[in-house]
PDB file of C-alpha atoms in Angstrom:
ATOM      1  CA  LYS A  15     -15.480  -7.488  10.222  1.00  0.00           C
ATOM      2  CA  ASN A  16     -11.963  -5.976   8.453  1.00  0.00           C
ATOM      3  CA  GLU A  17      -9.799  -4.193  10.136  1.00  0.00           C
ATOM      4  CA  VAL A  18      -9.885  -1.407   8.541  1.00  0.00           C
ATOM      5  CA  GLU A  19     -13.140   0.022   6.777  1.00  0.00           C
ATOM      6  CA  GLN A  20     -13.306   3.074   4.578  1.00  0.00           C
ATOM      7  CA  SER A  21     -16.610   4.920   4.082  1.00  0.00           C
ATOM      8  CA  PRO A  22     -17.672   5.388   1.139  1.00  0.00           C
ATOM      9  CA  GLN A  23     -16.511   3.258  -1.290  1.00  0.00           C
ATOM     10  CA  ASN A  24     -16.776   5.499  -4.192  1.00  0.00           C
ATOM     11  CA  LEU A  25     -16.698   9.013  -4.575  1.00  0.00           C
ATOM     12  CA  THR A  26     -17.778  11.517  -6.942  1.00  0.00           C
ATOM     13  CA  ALA A  27     -17.876  15.135  -6.109  1.00  0.00           C
ATOM     14  CA  GLN A  28     -17.677  18.896  -8.194  1.00  0.00           C
ATOM     15  CA  GLU A  29     -13.800  20.545  -8.507  1.00  0.00           C
ATOM     16  CA  GLY A  30     -14.478  23.029  -5.499  1.00  0.00           C
ATOM     17  CA  GLU A  31     -16.510  20.767  -3.010  1.00  0.00           C
ATOM     18  CA  PHE A  32     -14.842  19.685  -0.067  1.00  0.00           C
ATOM     19  CA  ILE A  33     -14.400  16.763   0.702  1.00  0.00           C
ATOM     20  CA  THR A  34     -14.456  14.166   4.017  1.00  0.00           C
ATOM     21  CA  ILE A  35     -13.035  10.222   3.447  1.00  0.00           C
ATOM     22  CA  ASN A  36     -13.556   8.395   6.959  1.00  0.00           C
ATOM     23  CA  CYS A  37     -11.477   5.751   8.450  1.00  0.00           C
ATOM     24  CA  SER A  38     -12.461   2.758  11.639  1.00  0.00           C
ATOM     25  CA  TYR A  39     -10.448   0.501  12.645  1.00  0.00           C
ATOM     26  CA  SER A  40     -11.245  -2.675  14.731  1.00  0.00           C
ATOM     27  CA  VAL A  41      -6.963  -2.689  16.107  1.00  0.00           C
ATOM     28  CA  GLY A  42      -4.170  -0.728  18.647  1.00  0.00           C
ATOM     29  CA  ILE A  43      -2.709   0.746  16.357  1.00  0.00           C
ATOM     30  CA  SER A  44       0.734   2.965  16.418  1.00  0.00           C
ATOM     31  CA  ALA A  45       0.490   4.838  13.125  1.00  0.00           C
ATOM     32  CA  LEU A  46      -2.283   4.849  10.823  1.00  0.00           C
ATOM     33  CA  HIS A  47      -1.520   5.365   6.913  1.00  0.00           C
ATOM     34  CA  TRP A  48      -3.544   7.196   4.060  1.00  0.00           C
ATOM     35  CA  LEU A  49      -1.601   6.639   0.758  1.00  0.00           C
ATOM     36  CA  GLN A  50      -2.718   8.238  -3.409  1.00  0.00           C
ATOM     37  CA  GLN A  51      -3.296   5.165  -5.966  1.00  0.00           C
ATOM     38  CA  HIS A  52      -3.433   7.597  -8.921  1.00  0.00           C
ATOM     39  CA  PRO A  53      -5.231   5.916 -12.306  1.00  0.00           C
ATOM     40  CA  GLY A  54      -1.520   4.682 -13.204  1.00  0.00           C
ATOM     41  CA  GLY A  55      -1.254   2.604 -10.617  1.00  0.00           C
ATOM     42  CA  GLY A  56       1.500   3.977  -8.191  1.00  0.00           C
ATOM     43  CA  ILE A  57       0.843   4.815  -4.630  1.00  0.00           C
ATOM     44  CA  VAL A  58       2.838   7.512  -2.491  1.00  0.00           C
ATOM     45  CA  SER A  59       2.031   8.102   1.339  1.00  0.00           C
ATOM     46  CA  LEU A  60      -0.310  11.479   1.604  1.00  0.00           C
ATOM     47  CA  PHE A  61       0.281  10.941   5.947  1.00  0.00           C
ATOM     48  CA  MET A  62       1.784   8.996   9.020  1.00  0.00           C
ATOM     49  CA  LEU A  63       0.032  10.783  12.410  1.00  0.00           C
ATOM     50  CA  SER A  64      -0.682   8.624  15.010  1.00  0.00           C
ATOM     51  CA  SER A  65      -2.317  11.868  16.986  1.00  0.00           C
ATOM     52  CA  GLY A  66      -4.159  15.572  16.271  1.00  0.00           C
ATOM     53  CA  LYS A  67      -3.735  16.871  12.391  1.00  0.00           C
ATOM     54  CA  LYS A  68      -1.361  17.002  10.289  1.00  0.00           C
ATOM     55  CA  LYS A  69      -2.013  19.296   6.923  1.00  0.00           C
ATOM     56  CA  HIS A  70      -0.281  19.665   3.539  1.00  0.00           C
ATOM     57  CA  GLY A  71      -1.498  21.943   1.250  1.00  0.00           C
ATOM     58  CA  ARG A  72      -5.312  21.889   0.497  1.00  0.00           C
ATOM     59  CA  LEU A  73      -5.586  17.987   2.240  1.00  0.00           C
ATOM     60  CA  ILE A  74      -5.902  18.166   6.160  1.00  0.00           C
ATOM     61  CA  ALA A  75      -5.612  14.113   7.970  1.00  0.00           C
ATOM     62  CA  THR A  76      -6.814  13.371  12.124  1.00  0.00           C
ATOM     63  CA  ILE A  77      -7.616  10.696  14.432  1.00  0.00           C
ATOM     64  CA  ASN A  78      -9.393  10.036  16.955  1.00  0.00           C
ATOM     65  CA  ILE A  79      -7.519   7.146  18.832  1.00  0.00           C
ATOM     66  CA  GLN A  80      -9.868   7.141  22.038  1.00  0.00           C
ATOM     67  CA  GLU A  81     -12.660   6.897  19.065  1.00  0.00           C
ATOM     68  CA  LYS A  82     -10.976   4.369  16.337  1.00  0.00           C
ATOM     69  CA  HIS A  83     -11.112   6.411  13.616  1.00  0.00           C
ATOM     70  CA  SER A  84      -9.092   9.062  11.026  1.00  0.00           C
ATOM     71  CA  SER A  85     -10.879  11.244   8.333  1.00  0.00           C
ATOM     72  CA  LEU A  86      -8.562  12.878   5.686  1.00  0.00           C
ATOM     73  CA  HIS A  87     -10.332  15.892   3.953  1.00  0.00           C
ATOM     74  CA  ILE A  88      -9.905  17.310   0.067  1.00  0.00           C
ATOM     75  CA  THR A  89     -10.621  21.204   0.671  1.00  0.00           C
ATOM     76  CA  ALA A  90     -11.524  22.580  -2.973  1.00  0.00           C
ATOM     77  CA  SER A  91     -11.146  19.807  -4.642  1.00  0.00           C
ATOM     78  CA  HIS A  92      -9.986  19.583  -8.113  1.00  0.00           C
ATOM     79  CA  PRO A  93     -10.183  17.125 -10.782  1.00  0.00           C
ATOM     80  CA  ARG A  94      -6.026  16.007 -10.953  1.00  0.00           C
ATOM     81  CA  ASP A  95      -7.507  14.486  -7.032  1.00  0.00           C
ATOM     82  CA  SER A  96      -9.463  11.874  -8.977  1.00  0.00           C
ATOM     83  CA  ALA A  97      -7.334   8.529  -7.058  1.00  0.00           C
ATOM     84  CA  VAL A  98      -7.893   5.877  -5.261  1.00  0.00           C
ATOM     85  CA  TYR A  99      -7.205   7.004  -1.292  1.00  0.00           C
ATOM     86  CA  ILE A 100      -6.238   3.810   0.710  1.00  0.00           C
ATOM     87  CA  CYS A 101      -6.111   4.108   4.637  1.00  0.00           C
ATOM     88  CA  ALA A 102      -3.585   1.502   6.501  1.00  0.00           C
ATOM     89  CA  VAL A 103      -2.860   1.040  10.094  1.00  0.00           C
ATOM     90  CA  ARG A 104       0.073  -0.069  12.078  1.00  0.00           C
ATOM     91  CA  GLY A 105      -0.135  -2.235  14.863  1.00  0.00           C
ATOM     92  CA  PHE A 106       1.657  -1.841  18.341  1.00  0.00           C
ATOM     93  CA  TYR A 107       3.680  -4.306  18.048  1.00  0.00           C
ATOM     94  CA  GLY A 108       7.394  -5.407  16.260  1.00  0.00           C
ATOM     95  CA  GLY A 109       6.616  -8.728  13.556  1.00  0.00           C
ATOM     96  CA  SER A 110       4.384  -8.780  11.756  1.00  0.00           C
ATOM     97  CA  GLN A 111       1.789  -6.911  14.138  1.00  0.00           C
ATOM     98  CA  GLY A 112       3.551  -4.463  13.322  1.00  0.00           C
ATOM     99  CA  ASN A 113       2.952  -4.332   9.436  1.00  0.00           C
ATOM    100  CA  LEU A 114       0.341  -2.478   7.687  1.00  0.00           C
ATOM    101  CA  ILE A 115      -3.272  -3.442   7.881  1.00  0.00           C
ATOM    102  CA  PHE A 116      -4.909  -1.837   4.680  1.00  0.00           C
ATOM    103  CA  GLY A 117      -8.938  -1.442   3.999  1.00  0.00           C
ATOM    104  CA  LYS A 118     -10.023  -1.281   0.131  1.00  0.00           C
ATOM    105  CA  GLY A 119      -9.441   1.827   0.024  1.00  0.00           C
ATOM    106  CA  THR A 120     -11.985   5.249  -1.903  1.00  0.00           C
ATOM    107  CA  LYS A 121     -12.065   5.735  -5.348  1.00  0.00           C
ATOM    108  CA  LEU A 122     -12.797   9.638  -5.843  1.00  0.00           C
ATOM    109  CA  SER A 123     -13.928  10.918  -9.268  1.00  0.00           C
ATOM    110  CA  VAL A 124     -14.282  14.971  -8.639  1.00  0.00           C
ATOM    111  CA  LYS A 125     -15.522  16.524 -12.227  1.00  0.00           C
ATOM    112  CA  PRO A 126     -14.399  19.516 -13.936  1.00  0.00           C
TER     113      PRO A 126
ATOM    114  CA  ASP B  14      15.154   7.835 -10.569  1.00  0.00           C
ATOM    115  CA  ALA B  15      12.614   6.454  -8.126  1.00  0.00           C
ATOM    116  CA  ASP B  16      12.790   5.546  -4.561  1.00  0.00           C
ATOM    117  CA  VAL B  17      11.033   2.317  -5.282  1.00  0.00           C
ATOM    118  CA  THR B  18      11.942   0.736  -8.864  1.00  0.00           C
ATOM    119  CA  GLN B  19       9.903  -2.194  -9.841  1.00  0.00           C
ATOM    120  CA  THR B  20      10.736  -4.372 -12.870  1.00  0.00           C
ATOM    121  CA  PRO B  21       8.574  -5.545 -15.412  1.00  0.00           C
ATOM    122  CA  ARG B  22       5.845  -2.823 -14.780  1.00  0.00           C
ATOM    123  CA  ASN B  23       3.580  -5.424 -16.897  1.00  0.00           C
ATOM    124  CA  ARG B  24       3.903  -9.121 -18.330  1.00  0.00           C
ATOM    125  CA  ILE B  25       1.851 -11.373 -19.669  1.00  0.00           C
ATOM    126  CA  THR B  26       3.220 -15.395 -18.678  1.00  0.00           C
ATOM    127  CA  LYS B  27       1.306 -17.894 -19.159  1.00  0.00           C
ATOM    128  CA  THR B  28       0.364 -20.604 -16.995  1.00  0.00           C
ATOM    129  CA  GLY B  29       3.191 -22.766 -15.177  1.00  0.00           C
ATOM    130  CA  LYS B  30       5.738 -20.718 -16.013  1.00  0.00           C
ATOM    131  CA  ARG B  31       8.037 -19.769 -13.233  1.00  0.00           C
ATOM    132  CA  ILE B  32       8.153 -16.073 -13.206  1.00  0.00           C
ATOM    133  CA  MET B  33      10.307 -13.333 -11.727  1.00  0.00           C
ATOM    134  CA  LEU B  34       9.278  -9.685 -10.703  1.00  0.00           C
ATOM    135  CA  GLU B  35      12.194  -7.679  -8.957  1.00  0.00           C
ATOM    136  CA  CYS B  36      12.024  -4.119  -6.895  1.00  0.00           C
ATOM    137  CA  SER B  37      15.270  -2.358  -5.909  1.00  0.00           C
ATOM    138  CA  GLN B  38      14.895   1.200  -3.679  1.00  0.00           C
ATOM    139  CA  THR B  39      17.911   3.563  -3.041  1.00  0.00           C
ATOM    140  CA  LYS B  40      15.938   4.496   1.068  1.00  0.00           C
ATOM    141  CA  GLY B  41      19.006   2.289   2.420  1.00  0.00           C
ATOM    142  CA  HIS B  42      16.154   0.870   4.433  1.00  0.00           C
ATOM    143  CA  ASP B  43      16.032  -2.265   5.918  1.00  0.00           C
ATOM    144  CA  ARG B  44      12.688  -3.105   5.186  1.00  0.00           C
ATOM    145  CA  MET B  45      11.349  -4.281   2.412  1.00  0.00           C
ATOM    146  CA  TYR B  46       7.203  -5.841   1.317  1.00  0.00           C
ATOM    147  CA  TRP B  47       6.054  -7.875  -1.108  1.00  0.00           C
ATOM    148  CA  TYR B  48       2.198  -6.833  -1.602  1.00  0.00           C
ATOM    149  CA  ARG B  49      -0.501  -7.953  -4.207  1.00  0.00           C
ATOM    150  CA  GLN B  50      -3.999  -5.598  -4.998  1.00  0.00           C
ATOM    151  CA  ASP B  51      -6.527  -7.392  -6.675  1.00  0.00           C
ATOM    152  CA  PRO B  52     -10.202  -5.529  -7.160  1.00  0.00           C
ATOM    153  CA  GLY B  53     -12.081  -4.720  -4.631  1.00  0.00           C
ATOM    154  CA  LEU B  54      -9.535  -5.576  -2.121  1.00  0.00           C
ATOM    155  CA  GLY B  55      -7.193  -4.470   0.203  1.00  0.00           C
ATOM    156  CA  LEU B  56      -3.854  -4.902  -0.406  1.00  0.00           C
ATOM    157  CA  ARG B  57      -2.488  -8.099   1.296  1.00  0.00           C
ATOM    158  CA  LEU B  58       0.936  -8.549   2.627  1.00  0.00           C
ATOM    159  CA  ILE B  59       3.002 -11.653   0.594  1.00  0.00           C
ATOM    160  CA  TYR B  60       6.131 -11.951   1.956  1.00  0.00           C
ATOM    161  CA  TYR B  61       8.568  -9.232   3.966  1.00  0.00           C
ATOM    162  CA  SER B  62      11.508  -9.095   5.323  1.00  0.00           C
ATOM    163  CA  PHE B  63      13.328  -6.890   7.583  1.00  0.00           C
ATOM    164  CA  ASP B  64      17.290  -7.644   7.028  1.00  0.00           C
ATOM    165  CA  VAL B  65      19.544  -9.454   4.204  1.00  0.00           C
ATOM    166  CA  LYS B  66      18.792 -12.801   6.311  1.00  0.00           C
ATOM    167  CA  ASP B  67      15.345 -11.987   7.788  1.00  0.00           C
ATOM    168  CA  ILE B  68      12.705 -13.169   5.535  1.00  0.00           C
ATOM    169  CA  ASN B  69       8.869 -14.105   6.693  1.00  0.00           C
ATOM    170  CA  LYS B  70       6.230 -15.167   5.355  1.00  0.00           C
ATOM    171  CA  GLY B  71       2.948 -12.645   5.280  1.00  0.00           C
ATOM    172  CA  GLU B  72      -1.062 -13.469   4.206  1.00  0.00           C
ATOM    173  CA  ILE B  73      -1.264 -14.835   1.397  1.00  0.00           C
ATOM    174  CA  SER B  74       2.608 -16.739   0.971  1.00  0.00           C
ATOM    175  CA  ASP B  75       1.300 -19.507  -0.882  1.00  0.00           C
ATOM    176  CA  GLY B  76       3.487 -20.237  -4.258  1.00  0.00           C
ATOM    177  CA  TYR B  77       4.813 -17.704  -4.044  1.00  0.00           C
ATOM    178  CA  SER B  78       9.180 -17.352  -3.215  1.00  0.00           C
ATOM    179  CA  VAL B  79      11.395 -14.773  -2.528  1.00  0.00           C
ATOM    180  CA  SER B  80      14.755 -13.421  -2.946  1.00  0.00           C
ATOM    181  CA  ARG B  81      16.529 -10.904  -0.941  1.00  0.00           C
ATOM    182  CA  GLN B  82      19.937 -10.769  -2.798  1.00  0.00           C
ATOM    183  CA  ALA B  83      21.054  -7.442  -1.058  1.00  0.00           C
ATOM    184  CA  GLN B  84      19.928  -4.799   1.891  1.00  0.00           C
ATOM    185  CA  ALA B  85      18.373  -2.358  -1.671  1.00  0.00           C
ATOM    186  CA  LYS B  86      17.096  -5.829  -4.161  1.00  0.00           C
ATOM    187  CA  PHE B  87      14.297  -8.171  -3.029  1.00  0.00           C
ATOM    188  CA  SER B  88      12.222 -10.280  -5.695  1.00  0.00           C
ATOM    189  CA  LEU B  89       9.501 -11.926  -5.728  1.00  0.00           C
ATOM    190  CA  SER B  90       9.193 -15.414  -7.375  1.00  0.00           C
ATOM    191  CA  LEU B  91       6.077 -16.973  -9.125  1.00  0.00           C
ATOM    192  CA  GLU B  92       7.034 -20.925  -9.818  1.00  0.00           C
ATOM    193  CA  SER B  93       4.141 -22.179 -11.420  1.00  0.00           C
ATOM    194  CA  ALA B  94       1.877 -19.287 -12.354  1.00  0.00           C
ATOM    195  CA  ILE B  95      -1.289 -19.610 -12.112  1.00  0.00           C
ATOM    196  CA  PRO B  96      -4.594 -17.669 -13.383  1.00  0.00           C
ATOM    197  CA  ASN B  97      -5.623 -17.111 -10.244  1.00  0.00           C
ATOM    198  CA  GLN B  98      -2.211 -15.084  -9.740  1.00  0.00           C
ATOM    199  CA  THR B  99      -2.869 -12.067 -11.860  1.00  0.00           C
ATOM    200  CA  ALA B 100      -2.833  -8.466  -9.423  1.00  0.00           C
ATOM    201  CA  LEU B 101      -1.113  -6.123  -9.059  1.00  0.00           C
ATOM    202  CA  TYR B 102       1.943  -6.454  -6.747  1.00  0.00           C
ATOM    203  CA  PHE B 103       4.097  -4.315  -4.982  1.00  0.00           C
ATOM    204  CA  CYS B 104       6.682  -3.648  -3.740  1.00  0.00           C
ATOM    205  CA  ALA B 105       7.331  -0.943  -0.519  1.00  0.00           C
ATOM    206  CA  THR B 106      10.384  -0.291   1.668  1.00  0.00           C
ATOM    207  CA  SER B 107       9.962   1.014   5.581  1.00  0.00           C
ATOM    208  CA  ASP B 108      12.610   2.851   7.885  1.00  0.00           C
ATOM    209  CA  PRO B 109      11.318   2.481  11.560  1.00  0.00           C
ATOM    210  CA  SER B 110      13.945   5.192  12.922  1.00  0.00           C
ATOM    211  CA  GLY B 111      11.495   6.949  10.424  1.00  0.00           C
ATOM    212  CA  GLY B 112       8.848   6.444  11.798  1.00  0.00           C
ATOM    213  CA  ARG B 113       8.100   3.061   9.772  1.00  0.00           C
ATOM    214  CA  GLU B 114       6.924   5.508   6.649  1.00  0.00           C
ATOM    215  CA  ALA B 115       5.809   3.223   3.669  1.00  0.00           C
ATOM    216  CA  PHE B 116       7.779   4.140   0.042  1.00  0.00           C
ATOM    217  CA  PHE B 117       6.127   2.377  -2.153  1.00  0.00           C
ATOM    218  CA  GLY B 118       6.666   0.820  -5.855  1.00  0.00           C
ATOM    219  CA  GLN B 119       4.836   1.968  -8.787  1.00  0.00           C
ATOM    220  CA  GLY B 120       3.362  -1.427  -9.062  1.00  0.00           C
ATOM    221  CA  THR B 121       4.098  -5.065 -11.723  1.00  0.00           C
ATOM    222  CA  ARG B 122       0.574  -5.946 -13.690  1.00  0.00           C
ATOM    223  CA  LEU B 123       0.787  -9.116 -14.110  1.00  0.00           C
ATOM    224  CA  THR B 124      -1.554 -11.539 -16.135  1.00  0.00           C
ATOM    225  CA  VAL B 125      -1.231 -14.734 -16.894  1.00  0.00           C
ATOM    226  CA  VAL B 126      -3.170 -16.467 -19.159  1.00  0.00           C
TER     227      VAL B 126
END
């Protein structure tokens, strides 16, 4: 079983729709990251959070530490949001246990 | 200029050839990482370095080697490339004092034929 599971794997939405991508993990973590990978391949960090909720523009990330679950929401989706969204968690400890563990990603396609 | 720069961006090489992928960063971070990404799989850690004198193997280091030439430079080498090393490779940095947010390069698409 993967330590970081994302759902759905693929998601197609119409422009304007509210989108939710889920991430569940099975290890204790110090932080959770949401990353965005555009078709050109580059990866950018969207959020890093360890509790509660963060908002940036139309993107909202939440995390529930007790339930080991995080969600990424996109409000008023737009075709430029089409990308792969990757959840990654960082363990508590130093050394290799403090490195990122990645989910397989959710491929989002927003149609005009 | 990008904070993390990878060269080359694309490379096709033949089986058995030695190839080096280079990464440089302007973030001033001590920690640097090399990952590979394959279709349907998450990013997997090849090697990581916490400073110039500290190099560590990740989960898939076999067939790879690295060199940390300076705080800003971290190179990945394939000593004798094989087709199953065809993948998208990413370099990344993080800074513990900044909460360890990760910064990624644009990726290098490597094809071994």
